Coordinates of N, CA and C in Angstrom, one line a residue:
Chain A
S13 N -14.6 -20.3 19.9 CA -15.6 -19.2 20.2 C -14.8 -17.9 20.1
Q14 N -15.5 -16.9 19.7 CA -14.8 -15.6 19.5 C -15.4 -14.6 20.6
Q15 N -14.6 -14.2 21.5 CA -15.0 -13.4 22.6 C -15.1 -11.9 22.1
G16 N -14.0 -11.4 21.5 CA -14.0 -10.0 21.1 C -14.8 -9.8 19.8
E17 N -15.6 -8.7 19.8 CA -16.3 -8.4 18.6 C -16.0 -6.9 18.3
E18 N -15.5 -6.7 17.1 CA -15.2 -5.4 16.7 C -16.4 -4.7 16.0
D19 N -16.4 -3.4 16.1 CA -17.5 -2.6 15.5 C -17.0 -1.3 15.0
P20 N -17.2 -0.8 13.8 CA -18.0 -1.5 12.8 C -17.2 -2.6 12.1
Q21 N -17.9 -3.4 11.3 CA -17.2 -4.4 10.5 C -16.4 -3.8 9.4
A22 N -16.8 -2.6 8.9 CA -16.0 -1.9 7.8 C -16.2 -0.4 8.0
L23 N -15.1 0.3 7.7 CA -15.1 1.7 7.9 C -14.3 2.3 6.8
S24 N -14.9 3.3 6.1 CA -14.2 4.0 5.0 C -14.1 5.5 5.3
I25 N -12.9 6.0 5.3 CA -12.7 7.5 5.6 C -11.7 8.1 4.7
Q26 N -11.6 9.4 4.7 CA -10.7 10.1 3.9 C -9.4 10.3 4.7
E27 N -8.3 10.4 3.9 CA -7.0 10.7 4.5 C -7.1 11.9 5.4
G28 N -6.5 11.9 6.6 CA -6.5 13.0 7.4 C -7.5 13.0 8.5
E29 N -8.6 12.2 8.3 CA -9.7 12.0 9.3 C -9.2 11.1 10.3
N30 N -10.0 11.1 11.4 CA -9.7 10.1 12.5 C -10.6 8.9 12.3
A31 N -10.1 7.8 12.7 CA -10.8 6.5 12.7 C -11.0 5.9 14.0
T32 N -12.2 5.6 14.4 CA -12.5 5.0 15.7 C -13.1 3.6 15.5
M33 N -12.5 2.6 16.1 CA -13.0 1.2 16.1 C -13.2 0.8 17.5
N34 N -14.3 0.0 17.7 CA -14.7 -0.4 19.0 C -14.6 -2.0 19.1
C35 N -14.4 -2.4 20.4 CA -14.3 -3.8 20.6 C -15.1 -4.1 21.9
S36 N -15.9 -5.2 21.9 CA -16.6 -5.6 23.1 C -16.2 -7.0 23.3
Y37 N -16.2 -7.4 24.6 CA -15.8 -8.7 25.0 C -16.7 -9.2 26.1
K38 N -16.6 -10.5 26.5 CA -17.6 -11.1 27.3 C -17.2 -11.4 28.7
T39 N -15.9 -11.9 28.8 CA -15.5 -12.4 30.2 C -14.4 -11.5 30.7
S40 N -14.0 -11.6 31.9 CA -13.0 -10.8 32.6 C -11.6 -11.1 31.8
I41 N -10.8 -10.0 31.8 CA -9.6 -10.1 31.0 C -8.4 -9.7 31.9
N42 N -7.2 -10.1 31.5 CA -6.0 -9.6 32.1 C -5.4 -8.4 31.2
N43 N -5.4 -8.7 29.9 CA -4.9 -7.7 29.0 C -5.8 -7.7 27.7
L44 N -5.8 -6.6 27.0 CA -6.4 -6.5 25.7 C -5.4 -5.9 24.7
Q45 N -5.3 -6.5 23.6 CA -4.3 -6.1 22.6 C -5.0 -5.8 21.3
W46 N -4.5 -4.8 20.6 CA -5.0 -4.5 19.2 C -3.9 -4.8 18.2
Y47 N -4.3 -5.4 17.1 CA -3.4 -5.8 16.0 C -3.9 -5.2 14.7
R48 N -3.0 -5.1 13.8 CA -3.3 -4.7 12.4 C -2.9 -5.8 11.5
Q49 N -3.7 -6.1 10.4 CA -3.4 -7.1 9.5 C -3.6 -6.6 8.1
N50 N -2.5 -6.8 7.3 CA -2.6 -6.4 5.9 C -2.8 -7.7 5.0
S51 N -3.7 -7.6 4.1 CA -3.8 -8.7 3.1 C -3.9 -10.1 3.7
G52 N -4.6 -10.2 4.8 CA -4.8 -11.5 5.4 C -3.6 -12.3 5.8
R53 N -2.5 -11.6 6.0 CA -1.3 -12.3 6.5 C -0.9 -12.0 7.9
G54 N 0.4 -11.6 8.1 CA 0.9 -11.4 9.5 C 0.2 -10.3 10.2
L55 N 0.0 -10.6 11.5 CA -0.6 -9.6 12.4 C 0.5 -8.7 13.0
V56 N 0.3 -7.4 13.0 CA 1.3 -6.5 13.6 C 0.7 -6.0 14.9
H57 N 1.5 -6.2 15.9 CA 1.1 -5.8 17.3 C 1.1 -4.3 17.4
L58 N 0.0 -3.7 17.8 CA -0.1 -2.3 17.9 C 0.1 -1.8 19.3
I59 N -0.7 -2.4 20.2 CA -0.7 -1.9 21.6 C -1.3 -2.9 22.5
L60 N -0.8 -2.9 23.7 CA -1.4 -3.8 24.8 C -1.8 -2.9 25.9
I61 N -3.0 -3.1 26.4 CA -3.5 -2.3 27.5 C -3.9 -3.3 28.6
R62 N -3.5 -3.1 29.8 CA -3.8 -4.0 30.9 C -5.1 -3.7 31.6
S63 N -5.6 -4.6 32.3 CA -7.0 -4.4 32.8 C -7.1 -3.3 33.8
N64 N -5.9 -2.9 34.4 CA -6.0 -1.9 35.4 C -5.6 -0.5 34.8
E65 N -5.5 -0.5 33.5 CA -5.3 0.8 32.8 C -6.5 1.2 32.1
R66 N -6.7 2.5 31.9 CA -7.9 3.0 31.2 C -7.6 3.6 29.9
E67 N -6.4 4.1 29.7 CA -6.0 4.7 28.4 C -4.5 4.5 28.1
K68 N -4.2 4.4 26.9 CA -2.8 4.3 26.5 C -2.6 4.9 25.1
H69 N -1.5 5.5 24.9 CA -1.2 6.2 23.7 C 0.1 5.6 23.1
S70 N 0.1 5.6 21.7 CA 1.4 5.2 21.0 C 1.3 5.9 19.7
G71 N 2.1 6.9 19.6 CA 2.1 7.7 18.3 C 0.7 8.2 18.0
R72 N 0.2 7.9 16.8 CA -1.1 8.3 16.4 C -2.3 7.4 17.0
L73 N -1.9 6.5 17.8 CA -2.9 5.5 18.3 C -3.3 5.9 19.7
R74 N -4.6 5.8 20.0 CA -5.1 6.0 21.4 C -6.0 4.8 21.7
V75 N -5.8 4.1 22.7 CA -6.6 3.0 23.1 C -7.2 3.3 24.5
T76 N -8.5 3.1 24.6 CA -9.2 3.2 25.9 C -9.8 1.8 26.3
L77 N -9.9 1.6 27.5 CA -10.5 0.3 28.1 C -11.4 0.7 29.2
D78 N -12.6 0.1 29.1 CA -13.7 0.3 30.1 C -14.1 -1.1 30.5
T79 N -13.5 -1.6 31.6 CA -13.7 -3.0 32.1 C -15.2 -3.1 32.6
S80 N -15.8 -2.0 33.1 CA -17.1 -2.1 33.6 C -18.1 -2.4 32.4
K81 N -17.8 -1.9 31.3 CA -18.6 -2.1 30.1 C -18.1 -3.2 29.2
K82 N -16.9 -3.8 29.6 CA -16.3 -4.8 28.8 C -16.1 -4.3 27.3
S83 N -15.5 -3.1 27.2 CA -15.3 -2.6 25.9 C -14.0 -1.8 25.8
S84 N -13.5 -1.7 24.6 CA -12.3 -1.0 24.3 C -12.5 -0.2 23.0
S85 N -11.8 0.9 22.8 CA -11.8 1.6 21.5 C -10.4 1.9 21.1
L86 N -10.2 1.9 19.8 CA -8.9 2.2 19.1 C -9.2 3.4 18.3
L87 N -8.5 4.5 18.5 CA -8.6 5.7 17.7 C -7.3 5.9 17.0
I88 N -7.4 6.1 15.7 CA -6.2 6.4 14.8 C -6.4 7.9 14.4
T89 N -5.5 8.7 14.8 CA -5.7 10.1 14.4 C -4.9 10.4 13.1
A90 N -5.4 11.4 12.4 CA -4.8 11.9 11.1 C -4.4 10.7 10.2
S91 N -5.4 10.0 9.9 CA -5.2 8.7 9.1 C -4.5 8.9 7.8
R92 N -3.8 7.9 7.4 CA -3.0 7.8 6.1 C -3.5 6.7 5.3
A93 N -3.3 6.7 4.0 CA -3.7 5.6 3.1 C -3.0 4.3 3.6
A94 N -1.8 4.4 4.1 CA -1.1 3.2 4.6 C -1.7 2.6 5.8
D95 N -2.7 3.3 6.4 CA -3.4 2.7 7.6 C -4.4 1.7 7.1
T96 N -4.7 1.7 5.8 CA -5.7 0.7 5.3 C -5.3 -0.7 5.7
A97 N -6.2 -1.4 6.4 CA -5.9 -2.7 6.9 C -7.1 -3.2 7.7
S98 N -7.0 -4.5 8.1 CA -8.0 -5.0 9.1 C -7.4 -4.8 10.5
Y99 N -8.3 -4.4 11.4 CA -7.8 -4.2 12.8 C -8.6 -5.2 13.7
F100 N -7.9 -5.9 14.6 CA -8.4 -6.9 15.5 C -8.1 -6.5 16.9
C101 N -9.1 -6.7 17.8 CA -8.8 -6.7 19.2 C -8.7 -8.2 19.7
A102 N -7.9 -8.4 20.6 CA -7.6 -9.7 21.2 C -7.6 -9.7 22.7
T103 N -8.4 -10.5 23.3 CA -8.4 -10.6 24.8 C -7.9 -11.9 25.3
D104 N -7.3 -11.9 26.5 CA -7.0 -13.1 27.1 C -8.1 -13.3 28.3
G105 N -7.9 -14.3 29.1 CA -8.7 -14.4 30.2 C -9.8 -15.4 30.1
E106 N -10.1 -15.9 28.8 CA -11.1 -16.9 28.6 C -10.8 -18.2 29.3
G107 N -11.6 -18.7 30.1 CA -11.3 -19.9 30.8 C -10.3 -19.8 31.9
G108 N -10.0 -18.5 32.3 CA -9.0 -18.3 33.3 C -7.6 -18.2 32.8
S109 N -7.4 -18.3 31.4 CA -6.1 -18.3 30.8 C -5.6 -16.8 30.7
N110 N -4.3 -16.7 30.9 CA -3.7 -15.4 30.7 C -2.8 -15.4 29.5
Y111 N -3.0 -16.4 28.6 CA -2.1 -16.4 27.4 C -2.9 -16.7 26.1
K112 N -4.1 -17.3 26.3 CA -4.9 -17.7 25.1 C -5.6 -16.5 24.6
L113 N -5.2 -16.0 23.4 CA -5.9 -14.8 22.9 C -7.2 -15.2 22.1
T114 N -8.2 -14.5 22.3 CA -9.5 -14.7 21.6 C -9.7 -13.4 20.7
F115 N -9.8 -13.6 19.4 CA -10.0 -12.5 18.5 C -11.4 -12.4 18.0
G116 N -11.8 -11.1 17.6 CA -13.0 -10.9 16.9 C -12.8 -11.1 15.4
K117 N -13.8 -10.7 14.6 CA -13.7 -10.8 13.2 C -13.0 -9.7 12.6
G118 N -12.7 -8.6 13.3 CA -12.0 -7.5 12.8 C -12.8 -6.4 12.2
T119 N -12.2 -5.2 12.1 CA -12.8 -4.1 11.4 C -11.9 -3.8 10.2
L120 N -12.5 -3.8 9.0 CA -11.7 -3.4 7.8 C -11.8 -1.9 7.6
L121 N -10.6 -1.3 7.7 CA -10.5 0.1 7.6 C -9.9 0.5 6.2
T122 N -10.6 1.3 5.5 CA -10.1 1.8 4.2 C -9.9 3.3 4.3
V123 N -8.7 3.8 4.1 CA -8.4 5.2 4.1 C -8.2 5.6 2.7
N124 N -9.1 6.5 2.2 CA -9.0 6.9 0.8 C -8.1 8.2 0.7
P125 N -7.2 8.1 -0.3 CA -6.3 9.3 -0.5 C -7.0 10.5 -1.0
Chain B
G10 N 16.0 -6.5 16.5 CA 16.3 -7.9 16.2 C 15.2 -8.5 15.3
A11 N 15.4 -9.7 14.8 CA 14.5 -10.3 13.9 C 13.2 -10.7 14.6
G12 N 12.1 -10.6 13.8 CA 10.8 -11.0 14.3 C 10.6 -12.5 14.2
V13 N 9.4 -12.9 14.4 CA 9.0 -14.3 14.2 C 9.0 -14.6 12.7
S14 N 9.6 -15.7 12.4 CA 9.6 -16.2 11.0 C 8.9 -17.5 10.9
Q15 N 8.3 -17.7 9.7 CA 7.5 -18.9 9.5 C 7.9 -19.4 8.0
T16 N 8.0 -20.7 7.9 CA 8.3 -21.3 6.6 C 7.4 -22.6 6.5
P17 N 7.0 -22.9 5.2 CA 7.0 -22.0 4.1 C 6.0 -20.9 4.2
S18 N 6.1 -20.0 3.3 CA 5.0 -18.9 3.3 C 3.7 -19.4 2.7
N19 N 3.9 -20.3 1.7 CA 2.7 -21.0 1.1 C 3.0 -22.5 1.0
K20 N 1.9 -23.2 1.2 CA 2.1 -24.7 1.0 C 0.8 -25.2 0.4
V21 N 1.0 -25.8 -0.8 CA -0.2 -26.5 -1.5 C 0.1 -28.0 -1.4
T22 N -0.9 -28.7 -1.0 CA -0.8 -30.1 -0.8 C -2.1 -30.8 -1.3
E23 N -2.0 -32.1 -1.4 CA -3.2 -32.8 -1.8 C -3.9 -33.4 -0.6
K24 N -5.2 -33.6 -0.7 CA -5.9 -34.3 0.4 C -5.3 -35.6 0.8
G25 N -5.1 -35.8 2.1 CA -4.5 -37.0 2.6 C -3.1 -37.0 2.8
K26 N -2.4 -35.9 2.4 CA -0.9 -35.8 2.6 C -0.6 -35.3 4.0
Y27 N 0.7 -35.4 4.3 CA 1.2 -34.9 5.6 C 2.0 -33.6 5.3
V28 N 1.8 -32.7 6.2 CA 2.5 -31.4 6.1 C 3.1 -31.0 7.4
E29 N 4.2 -30.3 7.3 CA 4.9 -29.7 8.5 C 5.1 -28.2 8.2
L30 N 4.7 -27.4 9.2 CA 4.9 -26.0 9.2 C 5.8 -25.6 10.3
R31 N 6.8 -24.7 10.0 CA 7.8 -24.3 10.9 C 7.7 -22.9 11.4
C32 N 8.0 -22.7 12.7 CA 8.0 -21.4 13.3 C 9.3 -21.1 14.0
D33 N 9.9 -20.0 13.8 CA 11.1 -19.5 14.5 C 10.8 -18.3 15.3
P34 N 10.7 -18.5 16.6 CA 10.2 -17.3 17.4 C 11.3 -16.3 17.6
I35 N 10.9 -15.2 18.2 CA 11.9 -14.1 18.6 C 12.8 -14.7 19.6
S36 N 14.1 -14.4 19.4 CA 15.1 -14.9 20.3 C 14.9 -14.5 21.7
G37 N 14.9 -15.5 22.6 CA 14.7 -15.2 24.0 C 13.2 -15.3 24.5
H38 N 12.3 -15.4 23.6 CA 10.9 -15.6 24.0 C 10.7 -17.0 24.4
T39 N 10.2 -17.2 25.6 CA 10.0 -18.5 26.1 C 8.6 -19.1 25.7
A40 N 7.7 -18.2 25.4 CA 6.3 -18.7 25.1 C 6.1 -18.7 23.6
L41 N 5.5 -19.7 23.1 CA 5.2 -19.8 21.6 C 3.8 -20.3 21.4
Y42 N 3.1 -19.7 20.4 CA 1.7 -20.0 20.2 C 1.4 -20.3 18.7
W43 N 0.5 -21.2 18.5 CA 0.0 -21.4 17.1 C -1.5 -21.0 17.1
Y44 N -1.8 -20.3 16.0 CA -3.2 -20.0 15.7 C -3.5 -20.3 14.3
R45 N -4.8 -20.5 14.0 CA -5.3 -20.7 12.6 C -6.3 -19.7 12.3
Q46 N -6.2 -19.1 11.1 CA -7.1 -18.1 10.6 C -7.8 -18.5 9.3
S47 N -9.1 -18.6 9.3 CA -9.9 -18.9 8.1 C -10.3 -17.6 7.5
L48 N -10.7 -17.6 6.2 CA -11.0 -16.4 5.5 C -12.1 -15.6 6.2
G49 N -11.9 -14.4 6.4 CA -13.0 -13.5 7.0 C -13.1 -13.7 8.5
Q50 N -12.3 -14.4 9.1 CA -12.4 -14.6 10.6 C -11.1 -14.1 11.3
G51 N -11.2 -13.9 12.6 CA -10.0 -13.7 13.3 C -9.3 -15.0 13.6
P52 N -8.0 -14.9 14.0 CA -7.3 -16.1 14.4 C -7.9 -16.8 15.5
E53 N -7.8 -18.2 15.5 CA -8.2 -19.0 16.6 C -7.1 -19.8 17.2
F54 N -7.1 -19.8 18.5 CA -6.0 -20.5 19.2 C -5.9 -22.0 18.9
L55 N -4.7 -22.5 18.8 CA -4.5 -23.9 18.6 C -3.7 -24.5 19.8
I56 N -2.5 -24.0 20.1 CA -1.7 -24.6 21.1 C -0.7 -23.5 21.6
Y57 N -0.3 -23.7 22.9 CA 0.6 -22.8 23.6 C 1.8 -23.6 24.2
F58 N 3.0 -23.2 23.9 CA 4.2 -23.8 24.5 C 4.8 -22.8 25.5
Q59 N 5.2 -23.4 26.7 CA 6.1 -22.6 27.6 C 7.3 -23.5 27.7
G60 N 8.4 -23.0 27.1 CA 9.6 -23.8 27.0 C 9.4 -24.9 26.0
T61 N 9.7 -26.1 26.4 CA 9.6 -27.2 25.5 C 8.3 -27.9 25.5
G62 N 7.5 -27.7 26.6 CA 6.3 -28.4 26.8 C 5.1 -27.7 26.3
A63 N 4.1 -28.5 25.8 CA 2.8 -27.9 25.4 C 2.0 -27.7 26.6
A64 N 1.9 -26.4 27.1 CA 1.1 -26.2 28.3 C -0.4 -26.2 28.1
D65 N -0.8 -26.0 26.8 CA -2.2 -26.0 26.5 C -2.4 -26.3 25.0
D66 N -3.0 -27.5 24.7 CA -3.2 -27.9 23.3 C -4.7 -28.0 23.1
S67 N -5.5 -27.3 23.9 CA -6.9 -27.5 23.8 C -7.6 -27.0 22.5
G68 N -6.8 -26.2 21.8 CA -7.4 -25.7 20.5 C -7.1 -26.5 19.3
L69 N -6.3 -27.5 19.5 CA -6.1 -28.4 18.3 C -7.4 -29.1 18.0
P70 N -7.8 -29.1 16.7 CA -9.1 -29.5 16.3 C -9.3 -31.0 16.5
N71 N -8.3 -31.8 16.2 CA -8.4 -33.3 16.4 C -7.0 -33.9 16.4
D72 N -7.0 -35.2 16.5 CA -5.6 -35.8 16.7 C -4.8 -35.9 15.4
R73 N -5.3 -35.3 14.3 CA -4.4 -35.2 13.1 C -3.4 -34.1 13.3
F74 N -3.7 -33.2 14.2 CA -2.8 -32.1 14.4 C -1.9 -32.3 15.6
F75 N -0.6 -32.0 15.5 CA 0.3 -32.2 16.5 C 1.4 -31.2 16.4
A76 N 2.0 -30.7 17.5 CA 3.0 -29.7 17.4 C 4.1 -30.0 18.4
V77 N 5.4 -29.7 18.1 CA 6.5 -30.0 19.0 C 7.4 -28.7 19.0
R78 N 8.1 -28.7 20.1 CA 9.1 -27.6 20.3 C 10.3 -28.2 21.1
P79 N 11.0 -29.1 20.5 CA 12.0 -30.0 21.3 C 13.1 -29.3 22.0
E80 N 13.5 -28.1 21.6 CA 14.6 -27.4 22.3 C 14.2 -26.1 22.8
G81 N 12.9 -25.9 22.9 CA 12.4 -24.6 23.5 C 12.5 -23.4 22.6
S82 N 12.8 -23.6 21.3 CA 12.9 -22.5 20.4 C 12.0 -22.7 19.2
V83 N 12.6 -23.3 18.2 CA 11.8 -23.6 16.9 C 10.7 -24.6 17.2
S84 N 9.5 -24.3 16.6 CA 8.4 -25.2 16.7 C 7.9 -25.7 15.4
T85 N 7.4 -26.9 15.3 CA 6.8 -27.5 14.1 C 5.4 -27.9 14.3
L86 N 4.5 -27.4 13.5 CA 3.1 -27.9 13.5 C 3.0 -29.0 12.5
K87 N 2.5 -30.1 12.9 CA 2.4 -31.2 11.9 C 0.9 -31.6 11.7
I88 N 0.5 -31.8 10.5 CA -0.9 -32.1 10.2 C -0.8 -33.4 9.3
Q89 N -1.5 -34.5 9.8 CA -1.5 -35.7 9.1 C -2.8 -35.8 8.3
R90 N -2.8 -36.6 7.3 CA -4.0 -36.9 6.5 C -4.8 -35.6 6.3
T91 N -4.2 -34.6 5.6 CA -4.8 -33.3 5.5 C -6.2 -33.4 4.8
E92 N -7.1 -32.5 5.2 CA -8.4 -32.4 4.6 C -8.6 -31.0 4.0
R93 N -9.5 -30.9 3.1 CA -9.8 -29.6 2.5 C -10.1 -28.5 3.5
G94 N -10.8 -28.9 4.6 CA -11.2 -28.0 5.6 C -10.0 -27.5 6.5
D95 N -8.8 -28.1 6.3 CA -7.6 -27.6 7.0 C -7.0 -26.4 6.3
S96 N -7.5 -26.1 5.1 CA -7.0 -24.9 4.4 C -7.2 -23.6 5.2
A97 N -6.2 -22.9 5.4 CA -6.2 -21.7 6.3 C -4.9 -21.1 6.3
V98 N -4.8 -19.9 7.0 CA -3.4 -19.4 7.3 C -3.1 -19.8 8.7
Y99 N -1.9 -20.4 8.8 CA -1.5 -20.8 10.2 C -0.4 -19.8 10.7
L100 N -0.8 -19.2 11.8 CA 0.0 -18.1 12.4 C 0.7 -18.6 13.6
C101 N 2.0 -18.2 13.8 CA 2.7 -18.5 15.0 C 3.0 -17.2 15.7
A102 N 3.1 -17.2 17.0 CA 3.4 -16.0 17.8 C 4.3 -16.4 18.9
S103 N 5.1 -15.4 19.4 CA 5.9 -15.7 20.6 C 5.8 -14.5 21.5
S104 N 6.1 -14.7 22.8 CA 6.1 -13.6 23.7 C 7.1 -13.9 24.8
S105 N 7.5 -12.8 25.5 CA 8.3 -12.9 26.7 C 7.3 -12.9 27.9
A106 N 7.8 -13.2 29.1 CA 6.9 -13.3 30.2 C 6.1 -11.9 30.4
G107 N 4.8 -12.0 30.4 CA 4.0 -10.8 30.6 C 3.9 -9.9 29.5
G108 N 4.5 -10.2 28.3 CA 4.5 -9.3 27.2 C 3.5 -9.6 26.2
G109 N 3.3 -8.8 25.2 CA 2.4 -9.0 24.1 C 2.8 -10.1 23.2
Q110 N 1.9 -10.7 22.5 CA 2.2 -11.8 21.5 C 2.6 -11.1 20.2
F111 N 3.7 -11.5 19.6 CA 4.2 -11.0 18.3 C 4.1 -12.1 17.3
F112 N 3.4 -11.8 16.2 CA 3.1 -12.8 15.2 C 4.0 -12.8 14.1
G113 N 4.2 -14.0 13.5 CA 4.9 -14.1 12.2 C 4.0 -13.9 11.0
P114 N 4.6 -14.0 9.8 CA 3.8 -13.7 8.6 C 2.8 -14.7 8.2
G115 N 2.9 -15.9 8.8 CA 1.9 -17.0 8.6 C 2.3 -17.9 7.4
T116 N 1.7 -19.0 7.4 CA 1.9 -20.0 6.3 C 0.5 -20.2 5.8
R117 N 0.3 -19.9 4.5 CA -1.0 -20.2 3.9 C -1.0 -21.6 3.3
L118 N -1.9 -22.4 4.0 CA -2.0 -23.9 3.6 C -3.2 -24.0 2.7
T119 N -3.0 -24.6 1.6 CA -4.1 -25.0 0.7 C -4.1 -26.5 0.4
V120 N -5.2 -27.1 0.8 CA -5.4 -28.5 0.6 C -6.3 -28.8 -0.6
L121 N -5.8 -29.3 -1.7 CA -6.6 -29.5 -2.9 C -7.5 -30.8 -2.8

């Protein structure tokens, strides 16, 4: 089963614009992680936010978490063509687990030069 | 330091054959995970090791799939009597206690 669902499924923007992707999930979590994937291969870990955190920053990335709404958002500021990739959120906590990640289908981000 | 490595990067096999996929985790990471990703989907959990033991193998689809981690470092995912439906990218990840999971580049398995 897939707990996390990203929205939108696809996003196309111009270089320099900001990109916002959203993730909703169903059960209680310990942590939520965002990953990037190029060309359907390895996942690059972007950021981990814990359930008691509301916002986290890393470079051009900003992640928010609203546990009352069971949702998270990933903001990429000043996007670059190299940011073109699929972005996944992954949650733990399903079945009481703090290690088993459940992924959504991802958002395909295209940044046009 | 080096990240998670996986070999081979690509594996093509015939239906009914046996395959082994290898994962080398980040040095010092005690936890190791296997996931499988089909086209257009997010990764799906297969198995989790803490040290040498499989702490949770609930994601393995059937008894044709088996994984080992005999010395608590390198892990091998073994698939017997492969079927066309086993075709996917097999991803390995490792983590330290309480840390995020870091993934390898994956092995793309194609069963003809």
